[in-house]
mmCIF file of C-alpha atoms and ligand atoms in Angstrom:
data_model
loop_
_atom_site.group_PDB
_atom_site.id
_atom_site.type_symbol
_atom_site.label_atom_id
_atom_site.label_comp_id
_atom_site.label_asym_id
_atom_site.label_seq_id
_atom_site.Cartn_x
_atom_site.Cartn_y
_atom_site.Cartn_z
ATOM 1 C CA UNK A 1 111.711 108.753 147.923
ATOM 2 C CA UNK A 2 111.219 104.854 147.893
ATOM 3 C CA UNK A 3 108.412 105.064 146.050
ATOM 4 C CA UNK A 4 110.452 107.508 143.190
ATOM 5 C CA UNK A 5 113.009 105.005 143.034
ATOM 6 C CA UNK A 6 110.439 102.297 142.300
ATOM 7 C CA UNK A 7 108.784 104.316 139.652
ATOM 8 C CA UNK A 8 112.170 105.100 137.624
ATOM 9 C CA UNK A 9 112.966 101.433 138.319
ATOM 10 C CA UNK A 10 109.660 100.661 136.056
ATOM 11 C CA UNK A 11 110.396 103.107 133.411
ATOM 12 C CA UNK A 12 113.591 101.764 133.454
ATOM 13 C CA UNK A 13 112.280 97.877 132.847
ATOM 14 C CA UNK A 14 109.464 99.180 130.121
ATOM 15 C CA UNK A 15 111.983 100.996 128.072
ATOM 16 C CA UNK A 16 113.945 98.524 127.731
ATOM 17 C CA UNK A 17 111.324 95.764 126.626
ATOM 18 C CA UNK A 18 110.037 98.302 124.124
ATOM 19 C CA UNK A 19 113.640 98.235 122.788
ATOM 20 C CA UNK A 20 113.468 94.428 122.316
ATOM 21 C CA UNK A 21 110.317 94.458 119.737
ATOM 22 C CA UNK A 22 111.133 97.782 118.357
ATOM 23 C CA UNK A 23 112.456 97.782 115.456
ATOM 24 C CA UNK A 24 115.609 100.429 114.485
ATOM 25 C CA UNK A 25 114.498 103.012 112.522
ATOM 26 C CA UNK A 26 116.819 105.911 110.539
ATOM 27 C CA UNK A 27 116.145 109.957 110.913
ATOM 28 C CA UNK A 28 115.996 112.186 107.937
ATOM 29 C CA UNK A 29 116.292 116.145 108.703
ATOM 30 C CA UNK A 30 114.592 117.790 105.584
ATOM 31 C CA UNK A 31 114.722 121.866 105.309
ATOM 32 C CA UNK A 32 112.779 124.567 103.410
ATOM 33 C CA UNK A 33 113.153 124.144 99.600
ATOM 34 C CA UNK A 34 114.975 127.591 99.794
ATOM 35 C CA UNK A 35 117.505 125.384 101.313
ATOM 36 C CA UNK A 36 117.848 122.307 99.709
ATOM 37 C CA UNK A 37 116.776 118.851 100.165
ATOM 38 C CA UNK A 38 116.748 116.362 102.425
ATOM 39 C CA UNK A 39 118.208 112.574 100.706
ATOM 40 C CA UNK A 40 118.040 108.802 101.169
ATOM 41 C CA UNK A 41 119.114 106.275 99.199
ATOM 42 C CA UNK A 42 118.265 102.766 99.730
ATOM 43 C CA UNK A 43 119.148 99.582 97.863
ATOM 44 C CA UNK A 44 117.689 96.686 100.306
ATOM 45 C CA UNK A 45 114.966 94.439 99.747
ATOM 46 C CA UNK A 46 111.938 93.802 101.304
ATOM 47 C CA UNK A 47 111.739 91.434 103.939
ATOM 48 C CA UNK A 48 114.492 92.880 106.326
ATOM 49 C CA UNK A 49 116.922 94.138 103.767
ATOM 50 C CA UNK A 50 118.547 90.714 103.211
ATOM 51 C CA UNK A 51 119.232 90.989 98.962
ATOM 52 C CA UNK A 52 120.451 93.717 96.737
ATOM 53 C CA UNK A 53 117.885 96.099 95.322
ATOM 54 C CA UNK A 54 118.223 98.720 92.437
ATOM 55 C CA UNK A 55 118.935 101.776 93.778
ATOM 56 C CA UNK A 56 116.213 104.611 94.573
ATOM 57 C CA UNK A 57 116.624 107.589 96.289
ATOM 58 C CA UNK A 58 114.256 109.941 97.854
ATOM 59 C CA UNK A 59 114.900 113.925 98.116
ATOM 60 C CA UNK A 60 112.472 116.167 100.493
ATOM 61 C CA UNK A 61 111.885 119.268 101.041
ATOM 62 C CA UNK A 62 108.665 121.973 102.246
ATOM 63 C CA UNK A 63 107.373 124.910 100.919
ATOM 64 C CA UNK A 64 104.920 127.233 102.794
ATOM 65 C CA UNK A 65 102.341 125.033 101.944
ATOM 66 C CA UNK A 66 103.368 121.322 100.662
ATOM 67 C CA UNK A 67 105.976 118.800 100.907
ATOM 68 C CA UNK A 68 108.275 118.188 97.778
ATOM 69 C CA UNK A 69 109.073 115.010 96.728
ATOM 70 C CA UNK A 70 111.513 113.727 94.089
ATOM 71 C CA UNK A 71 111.512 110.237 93.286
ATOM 72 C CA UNK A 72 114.617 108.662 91.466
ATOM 73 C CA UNK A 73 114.465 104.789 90.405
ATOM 74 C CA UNK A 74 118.110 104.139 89.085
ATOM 75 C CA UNK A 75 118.855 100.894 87.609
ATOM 76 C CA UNK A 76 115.558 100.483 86.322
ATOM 77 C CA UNK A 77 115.184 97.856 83.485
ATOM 78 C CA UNK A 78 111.153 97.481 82.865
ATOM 79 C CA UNK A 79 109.547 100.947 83.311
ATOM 80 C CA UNK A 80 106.891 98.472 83.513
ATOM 81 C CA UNK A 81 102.818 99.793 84.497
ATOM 82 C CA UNK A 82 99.258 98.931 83.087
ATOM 83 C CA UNK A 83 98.499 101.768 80.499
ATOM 84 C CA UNK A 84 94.980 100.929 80.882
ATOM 85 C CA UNK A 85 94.868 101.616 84.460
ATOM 86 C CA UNK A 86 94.000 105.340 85.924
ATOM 87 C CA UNK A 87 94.135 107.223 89.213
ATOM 88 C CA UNK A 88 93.554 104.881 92.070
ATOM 89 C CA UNK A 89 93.670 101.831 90.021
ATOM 90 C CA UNK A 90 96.328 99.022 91.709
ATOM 91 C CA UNK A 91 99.082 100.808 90.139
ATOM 92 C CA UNK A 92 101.172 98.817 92.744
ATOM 93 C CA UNK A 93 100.597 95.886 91.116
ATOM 94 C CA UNK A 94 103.501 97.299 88.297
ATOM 95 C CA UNK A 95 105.966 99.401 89.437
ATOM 96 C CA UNK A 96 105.444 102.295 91.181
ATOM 97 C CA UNK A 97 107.386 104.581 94.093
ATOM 98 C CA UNK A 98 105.745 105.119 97.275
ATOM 99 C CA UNK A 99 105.683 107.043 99.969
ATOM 100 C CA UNK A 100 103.698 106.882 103.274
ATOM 101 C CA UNK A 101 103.577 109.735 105.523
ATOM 102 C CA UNK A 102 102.461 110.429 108.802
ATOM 103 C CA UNK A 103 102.580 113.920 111.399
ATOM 104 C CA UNK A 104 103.795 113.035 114.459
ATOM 105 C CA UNK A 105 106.414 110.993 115.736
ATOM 106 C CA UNK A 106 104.627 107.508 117.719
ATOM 107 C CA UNK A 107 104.119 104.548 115.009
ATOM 108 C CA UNK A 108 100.875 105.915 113.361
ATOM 109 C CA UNK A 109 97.580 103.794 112.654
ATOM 110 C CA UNK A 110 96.477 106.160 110.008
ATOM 111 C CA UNK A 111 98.438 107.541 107.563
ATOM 112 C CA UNK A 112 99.017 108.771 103.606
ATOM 113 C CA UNK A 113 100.402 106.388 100.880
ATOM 114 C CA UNK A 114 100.988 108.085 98.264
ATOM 115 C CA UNK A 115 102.143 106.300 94.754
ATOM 116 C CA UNK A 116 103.576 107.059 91.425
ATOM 117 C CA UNK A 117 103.744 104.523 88.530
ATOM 118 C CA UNK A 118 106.292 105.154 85.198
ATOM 119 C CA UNK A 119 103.332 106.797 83.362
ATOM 120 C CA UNK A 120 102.757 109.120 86.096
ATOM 121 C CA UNK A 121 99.517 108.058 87.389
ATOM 122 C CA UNK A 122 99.012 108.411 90.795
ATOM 123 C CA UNK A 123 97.204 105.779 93.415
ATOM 124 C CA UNK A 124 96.503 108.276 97.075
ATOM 125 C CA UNK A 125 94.196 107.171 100.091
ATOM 126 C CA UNK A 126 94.584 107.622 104.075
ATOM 127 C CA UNK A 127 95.078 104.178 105.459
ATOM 128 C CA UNK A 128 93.252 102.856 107.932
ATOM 129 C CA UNK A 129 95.216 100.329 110.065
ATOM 130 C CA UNK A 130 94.983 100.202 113.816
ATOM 131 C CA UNK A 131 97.102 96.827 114.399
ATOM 132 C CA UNK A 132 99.476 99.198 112.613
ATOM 133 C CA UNK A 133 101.018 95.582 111.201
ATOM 134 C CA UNK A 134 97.940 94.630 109.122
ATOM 135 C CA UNK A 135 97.834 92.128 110.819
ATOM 136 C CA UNK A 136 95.909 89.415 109.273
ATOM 137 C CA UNK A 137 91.863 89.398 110.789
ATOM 138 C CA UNK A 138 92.252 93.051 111.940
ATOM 139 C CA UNK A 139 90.387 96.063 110.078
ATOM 140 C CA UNK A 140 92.037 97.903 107.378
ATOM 141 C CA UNK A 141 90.765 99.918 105.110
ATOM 142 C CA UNK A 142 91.090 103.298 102.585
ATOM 143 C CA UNK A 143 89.856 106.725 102.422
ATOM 144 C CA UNK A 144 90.918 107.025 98.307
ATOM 145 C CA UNK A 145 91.868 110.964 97.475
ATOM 146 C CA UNK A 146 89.762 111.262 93.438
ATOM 147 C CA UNK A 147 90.600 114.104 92.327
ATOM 148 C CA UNK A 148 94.628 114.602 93.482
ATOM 149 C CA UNK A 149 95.050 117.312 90.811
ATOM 150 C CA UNK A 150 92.038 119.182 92.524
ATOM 151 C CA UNK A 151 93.612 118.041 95.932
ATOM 152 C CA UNK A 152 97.150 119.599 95.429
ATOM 153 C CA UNK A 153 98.460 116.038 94.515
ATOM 154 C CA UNK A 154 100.354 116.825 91.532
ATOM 155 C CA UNK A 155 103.185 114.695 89.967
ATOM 156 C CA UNK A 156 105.590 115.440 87.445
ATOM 157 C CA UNK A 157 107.479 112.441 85.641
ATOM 158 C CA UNK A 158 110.483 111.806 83.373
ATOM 159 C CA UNK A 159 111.564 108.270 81.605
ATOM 160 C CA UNK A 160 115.258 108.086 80.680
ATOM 161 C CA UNK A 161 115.052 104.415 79.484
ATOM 162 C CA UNK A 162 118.549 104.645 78.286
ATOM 163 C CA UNK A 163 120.222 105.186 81.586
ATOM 164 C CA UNK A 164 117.562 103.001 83.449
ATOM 165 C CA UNK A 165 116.305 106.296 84.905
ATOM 166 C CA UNK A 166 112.909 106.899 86.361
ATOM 167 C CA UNK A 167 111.968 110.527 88.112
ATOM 168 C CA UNK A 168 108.953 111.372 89.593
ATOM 169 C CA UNK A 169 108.349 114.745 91.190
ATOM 170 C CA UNK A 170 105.153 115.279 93.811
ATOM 171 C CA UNK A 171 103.708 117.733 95.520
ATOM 172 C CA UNK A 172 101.676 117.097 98.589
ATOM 173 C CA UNK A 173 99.677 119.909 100.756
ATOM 174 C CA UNK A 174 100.685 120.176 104.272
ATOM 175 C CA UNK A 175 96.771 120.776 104.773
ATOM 176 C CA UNK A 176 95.725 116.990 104.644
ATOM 177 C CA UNK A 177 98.683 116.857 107.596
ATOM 178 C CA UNK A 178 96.680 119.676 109.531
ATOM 179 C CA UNK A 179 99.864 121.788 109.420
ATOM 180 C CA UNK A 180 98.819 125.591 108.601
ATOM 181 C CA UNK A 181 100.854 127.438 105.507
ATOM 182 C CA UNK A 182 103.793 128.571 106.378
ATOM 183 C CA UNK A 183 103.931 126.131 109.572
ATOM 184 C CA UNK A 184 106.130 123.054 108.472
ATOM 185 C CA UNK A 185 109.532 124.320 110.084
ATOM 186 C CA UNK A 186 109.988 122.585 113.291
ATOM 187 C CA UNK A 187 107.193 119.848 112.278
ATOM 188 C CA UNK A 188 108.004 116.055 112.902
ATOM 189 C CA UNK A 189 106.987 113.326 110.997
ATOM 190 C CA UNK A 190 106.770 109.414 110.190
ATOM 191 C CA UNK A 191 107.807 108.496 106.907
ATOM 192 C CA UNK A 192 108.749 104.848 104.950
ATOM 193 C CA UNK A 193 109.504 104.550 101.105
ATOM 194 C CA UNK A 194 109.506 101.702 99.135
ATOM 195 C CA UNK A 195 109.067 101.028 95.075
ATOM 196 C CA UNK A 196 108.211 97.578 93.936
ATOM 197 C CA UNK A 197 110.286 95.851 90.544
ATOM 198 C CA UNK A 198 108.739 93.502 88.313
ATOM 199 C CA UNK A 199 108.983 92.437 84.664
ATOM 200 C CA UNK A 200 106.330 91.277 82.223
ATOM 201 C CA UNK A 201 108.135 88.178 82.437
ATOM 202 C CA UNK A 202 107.458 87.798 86.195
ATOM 203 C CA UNK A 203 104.096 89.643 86.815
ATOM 204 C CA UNK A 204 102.930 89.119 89.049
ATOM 205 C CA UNK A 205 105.850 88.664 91.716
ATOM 206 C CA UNK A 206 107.099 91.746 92.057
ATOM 207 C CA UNK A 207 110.671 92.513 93.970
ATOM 208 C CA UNK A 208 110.399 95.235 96.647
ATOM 209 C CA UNK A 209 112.444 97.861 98.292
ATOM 210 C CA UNK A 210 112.099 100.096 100.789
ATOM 211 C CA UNK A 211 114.551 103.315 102.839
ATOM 212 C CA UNK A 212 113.625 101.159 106.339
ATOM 213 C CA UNK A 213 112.927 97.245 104.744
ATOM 214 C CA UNK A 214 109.967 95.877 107.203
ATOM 215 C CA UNK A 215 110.324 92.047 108.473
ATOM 216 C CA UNK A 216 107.582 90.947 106.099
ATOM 217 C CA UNK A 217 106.990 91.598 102.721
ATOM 218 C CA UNK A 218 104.193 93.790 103.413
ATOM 219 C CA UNK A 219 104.816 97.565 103.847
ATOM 220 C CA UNK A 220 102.089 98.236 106.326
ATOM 221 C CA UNK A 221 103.852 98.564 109.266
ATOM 222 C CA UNK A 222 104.224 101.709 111.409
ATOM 223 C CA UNK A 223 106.763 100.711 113.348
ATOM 224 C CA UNK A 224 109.188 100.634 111.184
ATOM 225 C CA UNK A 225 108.733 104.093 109.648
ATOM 226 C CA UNK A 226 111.544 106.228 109.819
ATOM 227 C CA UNK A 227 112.012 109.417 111.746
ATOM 228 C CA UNK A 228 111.944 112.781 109.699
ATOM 229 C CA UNK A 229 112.215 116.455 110.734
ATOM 230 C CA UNK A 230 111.475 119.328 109.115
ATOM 231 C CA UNK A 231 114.062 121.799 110.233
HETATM 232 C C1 LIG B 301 95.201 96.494 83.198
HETATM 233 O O1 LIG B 301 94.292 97.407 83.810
HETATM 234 C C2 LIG B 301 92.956 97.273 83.334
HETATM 235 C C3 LIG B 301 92.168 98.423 83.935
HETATM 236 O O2 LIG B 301 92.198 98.389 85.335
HETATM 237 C C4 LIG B 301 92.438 95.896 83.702
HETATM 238 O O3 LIG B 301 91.126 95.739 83.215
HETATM 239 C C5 LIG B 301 93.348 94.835 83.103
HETATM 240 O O4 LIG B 301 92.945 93.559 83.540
HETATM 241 C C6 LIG B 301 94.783 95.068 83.503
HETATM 242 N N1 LIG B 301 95.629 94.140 82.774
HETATM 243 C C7 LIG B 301 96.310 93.172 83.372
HETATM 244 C C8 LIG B 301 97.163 92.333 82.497
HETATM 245 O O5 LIG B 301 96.285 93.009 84.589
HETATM 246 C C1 LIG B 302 101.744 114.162 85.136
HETATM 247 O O1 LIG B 302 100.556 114.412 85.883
HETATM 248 C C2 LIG B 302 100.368 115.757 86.261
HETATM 249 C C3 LIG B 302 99.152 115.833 87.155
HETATM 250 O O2 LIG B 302 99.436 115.233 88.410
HETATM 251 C C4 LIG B 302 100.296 116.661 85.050
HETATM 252 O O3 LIG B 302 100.208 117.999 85.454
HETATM 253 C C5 LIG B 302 101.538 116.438 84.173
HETATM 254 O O4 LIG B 302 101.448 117.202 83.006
HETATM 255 C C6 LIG B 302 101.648 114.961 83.830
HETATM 256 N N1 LIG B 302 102.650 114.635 82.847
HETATM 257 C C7 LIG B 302 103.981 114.538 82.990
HETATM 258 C C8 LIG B 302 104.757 114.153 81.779
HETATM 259 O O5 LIG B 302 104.596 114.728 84.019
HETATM 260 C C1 LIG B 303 111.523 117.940 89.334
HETATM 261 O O1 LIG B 303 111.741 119.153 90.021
HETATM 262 C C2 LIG B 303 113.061 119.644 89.871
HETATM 263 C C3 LIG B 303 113.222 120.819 90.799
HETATM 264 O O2 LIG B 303 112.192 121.729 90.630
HETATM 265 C C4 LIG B 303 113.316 119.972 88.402
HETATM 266 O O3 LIG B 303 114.629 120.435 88.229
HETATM 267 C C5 LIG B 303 113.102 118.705 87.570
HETATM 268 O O4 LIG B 303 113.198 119.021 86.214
HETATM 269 C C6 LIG B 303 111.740 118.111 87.851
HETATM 270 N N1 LIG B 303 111.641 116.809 87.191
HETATM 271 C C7 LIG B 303 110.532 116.376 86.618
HETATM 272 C C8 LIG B 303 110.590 115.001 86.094
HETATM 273 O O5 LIG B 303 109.520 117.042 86.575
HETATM 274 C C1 LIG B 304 108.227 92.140 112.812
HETATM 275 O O1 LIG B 304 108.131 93.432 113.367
HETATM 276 C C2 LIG B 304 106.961 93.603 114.145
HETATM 277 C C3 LIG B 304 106.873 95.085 114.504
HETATM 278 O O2 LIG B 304 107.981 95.490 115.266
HETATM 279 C C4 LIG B 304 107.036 92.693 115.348
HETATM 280 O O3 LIG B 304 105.862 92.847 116.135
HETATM 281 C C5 LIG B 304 107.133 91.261 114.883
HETATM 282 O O4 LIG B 304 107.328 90.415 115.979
HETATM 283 C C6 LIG B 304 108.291 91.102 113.911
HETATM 284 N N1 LIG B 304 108.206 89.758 113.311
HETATM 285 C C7 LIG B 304 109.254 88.992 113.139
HETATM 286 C C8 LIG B 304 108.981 87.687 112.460
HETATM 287 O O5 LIG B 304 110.368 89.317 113.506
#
């Protein structure tokens, strides 16, 4: 009995210093597309959500056999990218929307990033990143997806330039996930978004903005992913 009350005591005294360094992160339920969507909308800047940022929004939902995306970038002034660049070119040093996705629910050290610039090119690799903050010194690296089209990584994008309106739809398999057609309902997931802002004024420092804003302005870092279920 002692020797329970010891052991509770401990989990107990870990939980709670995991609560200390860990940041908050928001949930997200997302349902089949025969359902509707799942939304955020975020207007806070990266680092840690201290200044306004134009607001983006994110709707979700699955199919048998991908996840739907639909990017919207309101209050957009530049619709500014590099027409000379191509798939997996740094789109992200223009403006793009991102998402970075992950199947499971602990703070991942491997996951998609997926991006979307205002010509709808799109930049797609699985990120290597075991200190899971890229932290400087520690390994980090890419495995770039070539050929999304062949992949299943297919955009869709629309300019309104006079409402300051930017929408980009994706579709991503659930197979680079290992989750089986027709398997996604009850699946749980890791997911940050962020878009970056910047003028040809100000290239290159960009603004950026993301649904859970990480402490530094660098979006590689797990633990602050958010918390999304596919219901
Ligand atoms: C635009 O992209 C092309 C192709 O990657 C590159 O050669 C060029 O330097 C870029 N332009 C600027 C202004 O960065
Ligand atoms: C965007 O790219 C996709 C391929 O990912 C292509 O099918 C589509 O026609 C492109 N154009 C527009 C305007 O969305
Ligand atoms: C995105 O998908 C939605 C739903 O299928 C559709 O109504 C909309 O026209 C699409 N937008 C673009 C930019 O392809
Ligand atoms: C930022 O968040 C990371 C991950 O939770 C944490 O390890 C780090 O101490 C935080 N840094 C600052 C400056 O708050």
């Amino acid at each position: 009995m002692k020797r329970w009350a010891n052991l509770i005591v401990l989990i107990g005294a870990s939980a709670l210093s995991a609560q200390c360094t860990t940041p908050h992160v928001p949930s997200l339920d997302v349902p089949s597309c025969t359902k509707g969507t799942g939304r955020v909308q975020y207007d806070k800047s990266v680092p840690n959500g201290e200044s306004k940022f134009p607001l983006t929004q994110v709707d979700l939902c699955y199919t048998s056999s991908d996840i739907k995306i639909t990017f919207t970038a309101f209050e957009e002034v530049n619709f500014f990218y590099n027409a000379s660049q191509t798939t997996n070119d740094p789109l992200y040093e223009y403006e793009v929307m991102e998402a970075f996705i992950y199947h499971g629910t602990s703070d991942p050290s491997s996951y998609l990033e997926f991006e979307v610039s205002p010509n709808n090119v799109t930049w797609q690799a699985f990120i290597y990143n075991p200190s899971k903050v890229r932290a400087a010194g520690a390994p980090f690296d890419n495995g770039q997806l070539s050929t999304p089209i062949v992949d299943g990584l297919v955009t869709s994008t629309m300019l309104d330039k006079t409402a300051g309106i930017w929408i980009s739809n994706a579709s991503i398999p659930l197979g680079l996930f290992n989750v089986d057609n027709g398997a996604a309902k009850g699946t749980k997931w890791r997911m940050n978004f962020f878009r970056t802002i910047v003028s040809p004024d100000t290239f290159p420092d960009q603004g950026l903005g993301a649904w859970n804003p990480t402490n530094m302005s660098n979006f590689h870092m797990t633990p602050f992913f958010g918390n999304v279920f596919f219901v």
